[in-house]
Coordinates of C-alpha atoms in Angstrom, one line a residue:
X1 CA -28.6 0.4 32.3
X2 CA -27.4 2.7 29.6
X3 CA -28.9 3.4 26.1
X4 CA -26.0 2.1 24.3
X5 CA -26.1 -1.2 26.1
X6 CA -29.7 -1.8 25.1
X7 CA -29.0 -1.4 21.4
X8 CA -28.6 -4.5 19.4
X9 CA -25.4 -4.8 17.6
X10 CA -25.3 -5.1 13.8
X11 CA -24.6 -8.4 12.8
X12 CA -22.5 -9.2 9.5
X13 CA -23.2 -12.6 8.6
X14 CA -24.4 -12.6 4.9
X15 CA -22.9 -9.2 3.9
X16 CA -24.8 -7.2 1.3
X17 CA -23.4 -4.4 -0.6
X18 CA -25.1 -1.8 1.6
X19 CA -23.7 -3.3 4.7
X20 CA -20.1 -3.2 3.2
X21 CA -20.6 0.4 2.2
X22 CA -21.6 1.3 6.0
X23 CA -19.0 -0.8 7.7
X24 CA -16.4 1.1 9.2
X25 CA -13.1 -0.5 9.6
X26 CA -10.6 0.6 12.1
X27 CA -7.3 2.4 11.0
X28 CA -5.4 -1.1 11.7
X29 CA -8.0 -2.9 9.5
X30 CA -7.5 -0.6 6.6
X31 CA -3.6 -1.0 7.1
X32 CA -4.0 -4.7 6.9
X33 CA -6.3 -4.7 3.9
X34 CA -3.9 -2.2 2.0
X35 CA -0.7 -4.4 3.1
X36 CA -2.7 -7.4 1.3
X37 CA -3.4 -5.3 -1.8
X38 CA 0.0 -3.7 -2.1
X39 CA 1.7 -7.4 -1.7
X40 CA -0.6 -8.6 -4.5
X41 CA 0.3 -5.5 -6.6
X42 CA 3.9 -6.0 -6.4
X43 CA 3.6 -9.7 -7.1
X44 CA 1.5 -9.0 -10.1
X45 CA 3.9 -6.1 -11.3
X46 CA 7.2 -8.2 -11.0
X47 CA 6.7 -10.3 -14.1
X48 CA 4.8 -7.6 -16.1
X49 CA 6.6 -4.3 -15.3
X50 CA 9.7 -4.7 -13.2
X51 CA 11.5 -7.4 -14.9
X52 CA 10.8 -6.2 -18.5
X53 CA 12.2 -2.9 -17.4
X54 CA 15.2 -4.2 -15.8
X55 CA 15.9 -6.3 -18.7
X56 CA 15.6 -3.3 -21.0
X57 CA 18.0 -1.3 -18.9
X58 CA 20.8 -3.8 -18.8
X59 CA 20.6 -5.2 -22.4
X60 CA 22.3 -2.5 -24.3
X61 CA 22.6 1.3 -24.3
X62 CA 19.9 1.7 -27.1
X63 CA 17.3 -0.6 -25.0
X64 CA 18.4 1.7 -22.0
X65 CA 17.6 4.8 -24.1
X66 CA 14.2 3.3 -25.0
X67 CA 13.2 2.5 -21.5
X68 CA 14.1 6.0 -20.6
X69 CA 11.8 7.2 -23.2
X70 CA 8.9 5.1 -21.7
X71 CA 9.7 6.3 -18.2
X72 CA 9.5 9.8 -19.3
X73 CA 5.8 9.5 -20.2
X74 CA 3.8 10.9 -17.3
X75 CA 1.2 8.0 -17.3
X76 CA 4.1 5.6 -16.8
X77 CA 5.4 7.8 -13.9
X78 CA 2.2 7.5 -12.3
X79 CA 2.2 3.7 -12.7
X80 CA 5.8 3.7 -11.1
X81 CA 4.3 6.1 -8.3
X82 CA 1.6 3.5 -7.6
X83 CA 4.5 0.7 -7.5
X84 CA 6.6 2.9 -5.2
X85 CA 3.6 3.4 -3.0
X86 CA 3.0 -0.2 -3.0
X87 CA 6.4 -1.0 -2.0
X88 CA 6.8 1.4 0.8
X89 CA 3.3 0.6 2.5
X90 CA 4.0 -3.0 2.1
X91 CA 7.5 -2.5 3.6
X92 CA 6.3 -0.2 6.6
X93 CA 3.4 -2.5 7.2
X94 CA 5.6 -5.7 7.1
X95 CA 7.9 -4.2 9.7
X96 CA 4.7 -3.3 11.9
X97 CA 3.5 -6.8 11.6
X98 CA 7.1 -8.2 12.4
X99 CA 6.9 -5.9 15.7
X100 CA 3.4 -7.2 16.4
X101 CA 4.6 -10.9 16.0
X102 CA 7.0 -10.0 19.0
X103 CA 3.9 -9.0 21.1
X104 CA 5.0 -5.5 21.1
X105 CA 2.1 -3.0 20.7
X106 CA -0.7 -5.6 20.6
X107 CA -3.2 -3.4 22.7
X108 CA -6.0 -1.6 20.9
X109 CA -4.5 1.8 21.3
X110 CA -0.8 1.1 20.4
X111 CA -2.2 -1.0 17.3
X112 CA -3.9 1.9 16.0
X113 CA -1.0 4.4 16.6
X114 CA 1.3 2.1 14.8
X115 CA -1.2 1.8 12.0
X116 CA -1.1 5.6 11.7
X117 CA 2.5 5.7 11.7
X118 CA 2.6 3.2 8.7
X119 CA 0.3 5.6 6.7
X120 CA 2.2 8.6 7.6
X121 CA 5.7 7.1 6.8
X122 CA 4.6 5.2 3.7
X123 CA 2.9 8.4 2.3
X124 CA 5.5 10.9 3.2
X125 CA 8.3 8.7 1.7
X126 CA 6.0 8.3 -1.6
X127 CA 5.6 12.0 -1.8
X128 CA 9.5 12.5 -1.6
X129 CA 10.2 9.6 -4.2
X130 CA 7.3 11.1 -6.2
X131 CA 8.8 14.5 -6.3
X132 CA 12.1 12.9 -7.3
X133 CA 10.4 11.1 -9.9
X134 CA 8.6 14.0 -11.5
X135 CA 11.7 16.0 -11.5
X136 CA 11.1 18.5 -8.9
X137 CA 14.9 18.2 -7.8

């Protein structure tokens, strides 16, 4: 018998804070949690940020100019960048889950790779949109 087989595995039944901090999720688990967080973020920001901005942008030319002033603020741009990341991550992870629902890539190695692709693509697209948002080109 090897040493690793004789070690008792940690059990997480009544999880305490130190156990949560020491628990290491695989990349697919992190992708899943961020998919839920980004979905909740988008759901909560639709009535609070997105609809009011849309309303301001289509009401009149004056309200459109007011909305452009808000969006020019760097803090507001950071908020928009977080929303952009949330949308892109949720979109990419959603496509991954649709493919997994078709029973494609359900094995451990492929699932880990597809989670890495979700992170890579969503962060790369967020970088591109962020550069455009902050006026780099």
